[in-house]
Coordinates of C-alpha atoms in Angstrom, one line a residue:
M13 CA 5.0 103.7 50.5
T14 CA 6.7 103.0 47.2
P15 CA 9.9 104.3 45.6
F16 CA 7.7 106.7 43.6
D17 CA 6.3 108.5 46.6
N18 CA 9.0 111.2 46.7
Q19 CA 9.3 111.7 42.9
Q20 CA 8.4 115.0 41.3
A21 CA 6.5 115.4 38.1
P22 CA 8.1 117.8 35.6
N23 CA 5.5 120.5 36.0
D24 CA 4.5 119.9 39.6
K25 CA 5.4 122.3 42.5
P26 CA 8.5 121.3 44.5
P27 CA 7.7 118.7 47.1
L28 CA 7.4 119.7 50.8
E29 CA 10.5 119.3 52.9
K30 CA 11.2 115.7 53.8
E31 CA 10.4 114.5 57.3
T32 CA 13.2 114.5 59.9
F33 CA 14.9 111.1 60.3
V34 CA 16.6 110.0 63.6
E35 CA 19.9 108.4 62.7
V36 CA 21.6 106.5 65.6
G37 CA 25.2 105.4 65.3
Y38 CA 28.0 104.3 67.6
Y39 CA 31.5 103.1 67.7
Q40 CA 33.6 101.4 70.4
L41 CA 36.9 99.9 71.3
C42 CA 37.6 97.7 74.3
K43 CA 40.5 98.2 76.7
H44 CA 43.9 97.1 75.4
N45 CA 44.5 93.4 76.0
Q46 CA 40.8 92.8 76.8
R47 CA 38.6 90.7 74.5
A48 CA 35.2 91.8 75.9
E49 CA 33.8 95.4 76.0
G50 CA 33.0 96.8 79.4
D51 CA 30.7 99.4 77.8
V52 CA 27.4 98.6 76.2
F53 CA 25.4 100.6 73.7
L54 CA 21.7 99.6 73.0
S55 CA 19.1 101.2 70.8
Q56 CA 15.7 100.3 69.6
K57 CA 12.7 101.8 67.9
N58 CA 9.5 101.1 69.9
P59 CA 7.0 99.6 67.4
S60 CA 4.0 100.7 69.4
D61 CA 4.6 104.4 69.4
G62 CA 7.7 105.0 67.2
R63 CA 9.9 106.3 70.0
V64 CA 13.7 105.8 69.7
I65 CA 15.3 104.6 72.9
T66 CA 19.0 104.6 73.3
T67 CA 21.2 103.7 76.3
L68 CA 25.0 103.8 76.9
S69 CA 26.2 102.1 80.0
D70 CA 29.8 101.9 81.3
G71 CA 30.6 99.0 83.6
L72 CA 33.0 99.6 86.4
G73 CA 36.5 98.4 85.4
S74 CA 36.8 96.5 82.2
G75 CA 36.3 93.0 80.7
I76 CA 33.5 90.5 81.1
K77 CA 32.4 91.5 84.6
A78 CA 32.1 95.1 83.6
G79 CA 30.3 94.1 80.4
V80 CA 27.7 91.9 82.3
L81 CA 26.8 94.8 84.6
A82 CA 26.7 97.3 81.8
T83 CA 24.5 95.0 79.8
L84 CA 22.2 94.6 82.8
T85 CA 21.9 98.3 83.2
A86 CA 21.4 99.2 79.6
T87 CA 18.8 96.4 79.1
M88 CA 16.8 97.4 82.2
A89 CA 16.8 101.1 81.1
T90 CA 15.8 100.3 77.5
K91 CA 13.0 97.9 78.5
F92 CA 11.6 100.2 81.3
I93 CA 11.3 103.1 78.9
A94 CA 9.8 101.0 76.2
N95 CA 7.1 99.8 78.6
D96 CA 6.2 103.4 79.5
I97 CA 7.8 103.6 82.9
S98 CA 8.8 107.2 83.4
I99 CA 12.4 108.0 82.7
R100 CA 12.9 109.2 86.3
R101 CA 11.3 106.1 87.8
A102 CA 13.3 103.9 85.6
A103 CA 16.5 105.5 86.8
E104 CA 15.5 105.0 90.4
I105 CA 14.8 101.3 89.9
I106 CA 18.1 100.9 88.2
M107 CA 20.0 102.7 91.0
N108 CA 18.3 100.6 93.6
T109 CA 19.1 97.4 91.7
L110 CA 22.8 97.9 90.9
P111 CA 25.3 96.7 93.4
V112 CA 27.9 99.0 94.9
C113 CA 31.6 98.5 94.9
K114 CA 32.7 98.1 98.5
D115 CA 36.2 99.5 98.0
R116 CA 35.3 102.6 95.9
G117 CA 31.8 103.2 97.2
I118 CA 30.3 103.8 93.7
S119 CA 27.8 101.9 91.6
Y120 CA 29.1 99.2 89.3
A121 CA 27.7 100.8 86.2
T122 CA 27.0 104.3 84.9
F123 CA 24.5 105.2 82.2
T124 CA 23.2 107.8 79.7
L125 CA 19.5 107.2 78.7
V126 CA 17.9 108.9 75.7
D127 CA 14.2 108.8 74.9
I128 CA 13.1 110.4 71.7
E129 CA 9.4 110.9 70.9
P130 CA 8.1 110.9 67.3
D131 CA 7.4 114.7 67.7
A132 CA 11.2 115.2 68.3
T133 CA 10.9 115.7 72.1
V134 CA 14.2 114.4 73.6
R135 CA 14.5 113.4 77.2
I136 CA 17.9 112.5 78.7
M137 CA 18.9 111.0 82.0
E138 CA 22.5 110.8 83.0
Y139 CA 24.3 109.1 85.8
D140 CA 28.1 109.5 86.3
N141 CA 28.9 109.5 82.5
P142 CA 30.6 112.5 81.0
P143 CA 28.0 115.2 80.0
Y144 CA 26.5 114.8 76.6
V145 CA 27.2 117.3 73.8
L146 CA 24.3 119.0 71.9
V147 CA 25.4 120.6 68.6
R148 CA 23.0 122.9 66.7
Q149 CA 24.1 124.9 63.7
E150 CA 27.8 124.1 64.4
T151 CA 27.5 125.5 67.9
V152 CA 27.5 123.6 71.2
I153 CA 24.3 124.3 73.1
D154 CA 24.4 124.2 76.9
P155 CA 21.2 122.4 78.1
I156 CA 19.3 123.2 81.3
K157 CA 19.6 120.2 83.6
D158 CA 17.6 119.2 86.6
I159 CA 19.8 117.5 89.2
T160 CA 17.9 115.0 91.3
P161 CA 19.4 113.0 94.3
I162 CA 18.5 109.3 94.5
Q163 CA 18.3 107.6 97.9
R164 CA 18.9 103.9 98.0
K165 CA 16.3 101.9 99.8
D166 CA 19.0 99.6 101.2
K167 CA 21.2 101.8 103.4
T168 CA 23.8 99.1 104.0
T169 CA 24.7 99.1 100.3
A170 CA 24.3 102.8 99.7
P171 CA 27.3 104.5 98.0
K172 CA 29.6 106.7 100.0
R173 CA 28.5 109.7 98.1
E174 CA 25.0 110.7 97.1
A175 CA 23.9 109.5 93.7
L176 CA 22.9 112.4 91.5
L177 CA 20.8 112.0 88.4
Q178 CA 20.9 114.7 85.7
Y179 CA 17.7 115.1 83.7
S180 CA 17.2 117.3 80.7
R181 CA 14.6 117.8 78.0
Y182 CA 14.5 119.7 74.7
E183 CA 12.9 119.9 71.4
A184 CA 15.2 118.6 68.6
R185 CA 15.5 120.5 65.3
P186 CA 16.6 119.3 61.9
G187 CA 20.4 119.2 61.8
D188 CA 20.8 118.7 65.6
R189 CA 23.4 116.2 66.8
L190 CA 23.5 114.6 70.2
I191 CA 26.8 113.1 71.1
F192 CA 27.4 111.1 74.3
F193 CA 30.3 108.9 75.4
S194 CA 31.9 106.9 78.2
D195 CA 34.8 108.3 80.3
G196 CA 37.2 106.3 78.1
V197 CA 36.9 109.3 75.8
T198 CA 37.4 112.2 78.2
Q199 CA 40.1 110.4 80.2
S200 CA 42.1 109.3 77.2
G201 CA 45.7 110.4 77.2
M202 CA 45.7 110.8 81.0
G203 CA 49.3 111.1 82.2
S204 CA 50.7 112.0 78.8
P205 CA 52.6 115.3 78.2
C206 CA 49.8 116.6 75.9
H207 CA 46.9 115.7 78.2
P208 CA 48.2 115.0 81.7
F209 CA 44.6 115.2 83.1
G210 CA 43.0 113.5 80.1
W211 CA 41.6 114.8 76.9
G212 CA 38.7 116.4 78.8
S213 CA 35.1 117.4 77.9
S214 CA 36.1 120.9 76.5
N215 CA 38.7 119.4 74.1
V216 CA 36.2 116.7 73.0
Q217 CA 33.6 119.4 72.2
D218 CA 36.2 121.4 70.1
F219 CA 37.1 118.2 68.2
I220 CA 33.5 117.4 67.4
L221 CA 32.8 120.9 66.2
E222 CA 35.9 120.8 63.9
E223 CA 34.8 117.4 62.5
I224 CA 31.3 118.8 61.7
K225 CA 32.6 122.0 60.2
G226 CA 34.9 119.9 58.0
N227 CA 32.1 117.7 56.9
P228 CA 28.6 119.2 57.7
L229 CA 26.9 116.0 56.4
I230 CA 29.0 113.5 58.4
S231 CA 26.9 110.5 59.4
A232 CA 26.3 109.6 63.0
R233 CA 28.3 106.4 62.7
E234 CA 31.3 108.1 61.1
L235 CA 31.4 111.0 63.7
A236 CA 31.3 108.4 66.5
R237 CA 34.1 106.5 64.9
R238 CA 36.3 109.6 64.6
V239 CA 35.8 110.5 68.2
V240 CA 36.7 107.1 69.4
Q241 CA 39.7 106.8 67.2
E242 CA 41.0 110.2 68.3
A243 CA 40.6 109.1 71.9
S244 CA 42.5 105.9 71.1
L245 CA 45.3 108.1 69.5
H246 CA 45.8 109.9 72.8
D247 CA 46.3 106.5 74.5
G248 CA 48.9 105.5 71.9
Y249 CA 46.4 103.2 70.2
K250 CA 46.4 101.1 73.3
P251 CA 43.2 102.2 75.1
K252 CA 43.6 102.4 78.8
D253 CA 39.8 101.9 79.2
D254 CA 36.8 100.9 77.1
I255 CA 36.0 103.8 74.7
T256 CA 32.5 104.2 73.4
C257 CA 30.7 107.1 71.6
G258 CA 27.1 107.3 70.5
V259 CA 25.7 109.9 68.1
I260 CA 22.1 110.8 67.3
Y261 CA 21.6 112.9 64.2
F262 CA 18.3 114.5 63.2
R263 CA 18.3 115.0 59.5
N264 CA 16.5 114.5 56.2
P265 CA 16.3 110.8 55.3
R266 CA 18.7 109.2 52.8
D267 CA 17.0 106.7 50.4
L268 CA 18.4 103.5 48.9
L269 CA 16.9 101.3 46.3
I270 CA 17.9 97.6 45.9
I271 CA 16.7 95.9 42.7
T272 CA 17.3 92.2 42.6
G273 CA 16.0 89.5 40.3
P274 CA 14.1 89.7 37.0
P275 CA 10.4 90.4 36.9
L276 CA 8.0 87.4 36.7
H277 CA 6.8 88.6 33.3
K278 CA 9.3 89.9 30.7
E279 CA 6.7 92.6 29.7
R280 CA 7.5 94.4 33.0
D281 CA 11.2 94.9 32.2
V282 CA 10.5 98.4 30.9
E283 CA 8.5 99.2 34.0
L284 CA 11.5 98.0 36.2
A285 CA 13.9 100.2 34.2
T286 CA 11.6 103.2 34.6
L287 CA 11.4 102.7 38.4
F288 CA 15.2 102.5 38.5
N289 CA 15.6 105.6 36.4
L290 CA 13.1 107.8 38.4
F291 CA 14.2 106.8 41.9
D292 CA 15.8 109.8 43.8
G293 CA 18.6 108.3 45.9
N294 CA 21.3 105.7 45.9
K295 CA 20.7 102.6 43.7
I296 CA 22.1 99.1 43.8
I297 CA 21.5 96.4 41.2
C298 CA 22.0 93.0 42.7
G299 CA 22.2 90.1 40.2
G300 CA 23.7 89.5 36.8
T301 CA 20.4 88.9 35.0
T302 CA 18.8 92.0 36.6
A303 CA 21.8 94.1 35.6
N304 CA 21.6 92.9 32.0
I305 CA 17.9 93.7 31.8
L306 CA 18.4 97.3 33.0
S307 CA 21.5 97.7 30.8
R308 CA 19.5 96.6 27.8
E309 CA 16.4 98.7 28.6
L310 CA 18.4 101.9 29.5
N311 CA 21.1 101.3 26.8
R312 CA 23.9 101.7 29.4
P313 CA 26.9 99.4 29.3
I314 CA 28.2 97.5 32.3
T315 CA 31.9 97.3 33.2
V316 CA 33.5 95.0 35.8
N317 CA 35.6 96.5 38.6
L318 CA 38.3 94.1 39.8
K319 CA 39.8 96.5 42.3
D320 CA 38.5 94.8 45.4
F321 CA 38.9 91.2 44.2
D322 CA 37.9 88.6 46.7
P323 CA 37.7 84.8 45.9
K324 CA 34.7 84.4 48.2
V325 CA 32.6 87.3 46.9
P326 CA 32.2 88.1 43.2
P327 CA 33.5 91.6 42.2
C328 CA 31.4 94.8 41.7
S329 CA 30.5 96.2 38.3
Q330 CA 29.6 99.7 37.3
M331 CA 26.7 101.2 35.3
E332 CA 25.7 104.8 34.8
G333 CA 23.1 105.8 37.3
A334 CA 23.8 102.9 39.7
T335 CA 25.8 103.3 42.9
M336 CA 27.0 99.8 42.5
V337 CA 26.2 96.6 40.6
T338 CA 26.8 93.2 42.2
E339 CA 26.3 89.5 41.8
G340 CA 23.1 88.3 43.4
I341 CA 22.6 85.5 45.9
I342 CA 26.2 84.9 47.0
T343 CA 26.7 88.6 47.7
M344 CA 23.4 89.1 49.5
G345 CA 24.1 86.0 51.6
A346 CA 27.4 87.5 52.7
V347 CA 25.7 90.8 53.4
S348 CA 23.1 89.1 55.6
E349 CA 25.9 87.4 57.6
M350 CA 27.8 90.6 58.2
L351 CA 24.7 92.4 59.3
E352 CA 23.8 89.6 61.7
K353 CA 27.3 89.5 63.2
G354 CA 27.5 93.3 63.5
G355 CA 30.9 94.7 64.6
D356 CA 33.2 97.0 62.7
I357 CA 33.0 96.4 58.9
D358 CA 36.1 98.7 58.5
S359 CA 38.2 95.8 59.8
L360 CA 37.0 93.4 57.1
K361 CA 38.5 92.9 53.7
P362 CA 36.9 95.3 51.2
N363 CA 34.6 93.6 48.7
A364 CA 31.2 93.9 47.1
A365 CA 29.5 92.7 50.3
T366 CA 31.2 95.2 52.6
R367 CA 30.5 98.0 50.2
M368 CA 26.8 97.1 50.2
V369 CA 26.7 96.9 54.0
E370 CA 28.3 100.4 54.0
Q371 CA 25.4 101.6 51.8
F372 CA 22.8 100.1 54.1
L373 CA 24.3 101.6 57.2
N374 CA 24.6 105.1 55.6
C375 CA 21.0 105.2 54.4
D376 CA 17.8 105.3 56.3
R377 CA 14.9 104.3 54.1
I378 CA 15.6 101.2 52.0
W379 CA 13.3 99.8 49.3
F380 CA 13.8 96.3 48.0
V381 CA 12.3 95.6 44.6
V382 CA 12.4 91.8 44.2
G383 CA 11.8 90.1 40.9
T384 CA 9.8 86.9 41.3
K385 CA 11.0 84.9 38.3
I386 CA 12.6 81.7 39.6
N387 CA 16.3 81.3 38.9
E388 CA 16.7 77.5 38.1
A389 CA 20.3 77.6 39.3
H390 CA 19.2 78.2 42.8
Q391 CA 16.9 75.1 42.8
D392 CA 19.8 72.7 42.1
P393 CA 20.1 70.4 45.2
N394 CA 23.8 70.2 44.6
M395 CA 24.2 73.9 45.2
P396 CA 25.5 75.0 48.7
V397 CA 23.0 75.4 51.5
E398 CA 24.0 79.1 51.7
L399 CA 22.3 79.8 48.4
E400 CA 18.9 80.4 49.8
I401 CA 16.0 81.5 47.6
R402 CA 16.4 85.2 46.9
R403 CA 13.1 86.2 48.6
N404 CA 14.1 84.7 51.9
V405 CA 17.5 86.4 51.9
V406 CA 15.9 89.8 51.2
K407 CA 13.4 89.2 54.0
K408 CA 16.2 88.4 56.5
I409 CA 18.3 91.4 55.4
A410 CA 15.2 93.7 55.7
S411 CA 14.4 92.3 59.2
L412 CA 18.0 92.8 60.4
L413 CA 18.1 96.4 59.1
Q414 CA 14.8 97.3 60.8
E415 CA 15.3 95.6 64.2
K416 CA 19.0 95.8 64.7
Y417 CA 19.9 99.0 62.8
L418 CA 16.6 101.0 63.2
K419 CA 16.2 101.4 59.4
E420 CA 12.9 101.8 57.6
T421 CA 12.5 99.1 55.1
H422 CA 10.0 98.2 52.3
I423 CA 9.7 95.2 50.1
Q424 CA 8.0 95.3 46.7
Y425 CA 7.6 92.1 44.6
F426 CA 7.8 92.4 40.8

């Protein structure tokens, strides 16, 4: 695929509707005064068959012990499904592996497991997490669930109450949103005058619908963030439990073009400008030389924006037709580091790198057009180690986006 695949010639018929893209996003806060999350959210795209597998596990209690058990549960669930073990069988193995709390007689971790086929068939297995919410056309759909009891093989460690797994299956449609969360969401505010018994599933559903009606195109990550922050609000911004929300959004893909580095041959400057001009989506120019080439070829001036000044990352610039214009290797190096660390970029100081990461996270298909002309400044042995060759930085960013954030990435050398 190239950035021109979705372009429309002036006299051609309109293109067919874009394929549905599965956007996965989540947001979480740990319990107040805890430094480690007791909830774990994992997702991956299976390279062999294109399935998207997502697991949210809530460890009993909070802190490191809860996080270890939740990690064990989520990792087992994700790996089992990725290796074609049936979703029911995977749940049975997990249930018979997890220890049981002697005092409370319940498993040490709960989970919600989602398996999405490339044909948009969705299978969900839930154990003791709050019920998921399926929103279709701004309406909550009540799914049909098959409740299956799981008997532990070791009766001496069996829970005091029967373990019940809830299984459901449906065919996703464009625009569907699947929202699932830990009980830190539904139980938030418990004991307060407004929510003496907790926020509750019904109120959570109403809040989600209001958010979607207020912003029909809200991203999965942003919707998850708003749910978690609202739950934190009910706890007085001091969460009484770990709070995690995951959202899966079926929608048309959002495209992003990154142009960085001048072409190997100056004769291709016009071709690079044409590619930039025709691309249908968000566009980022990364590198001063690249920006000057496009500014000259398109006759569009560049203006520097000093609003988000940061001594470590050069400021953004603006040019007509570009979502943003940034410096090259330093900014991309900072972006690579942020993507590798993960976490909440909203807590970081706004600068060109955080804005670029925001663009990456909000888009689905990302094309890198990389100029192959060598910049002599980056070959100076006196330059910092962080200034890697542009090509290697782009490869690292593309790999992180694909493996860690489930993005579709393409690299084209110019």
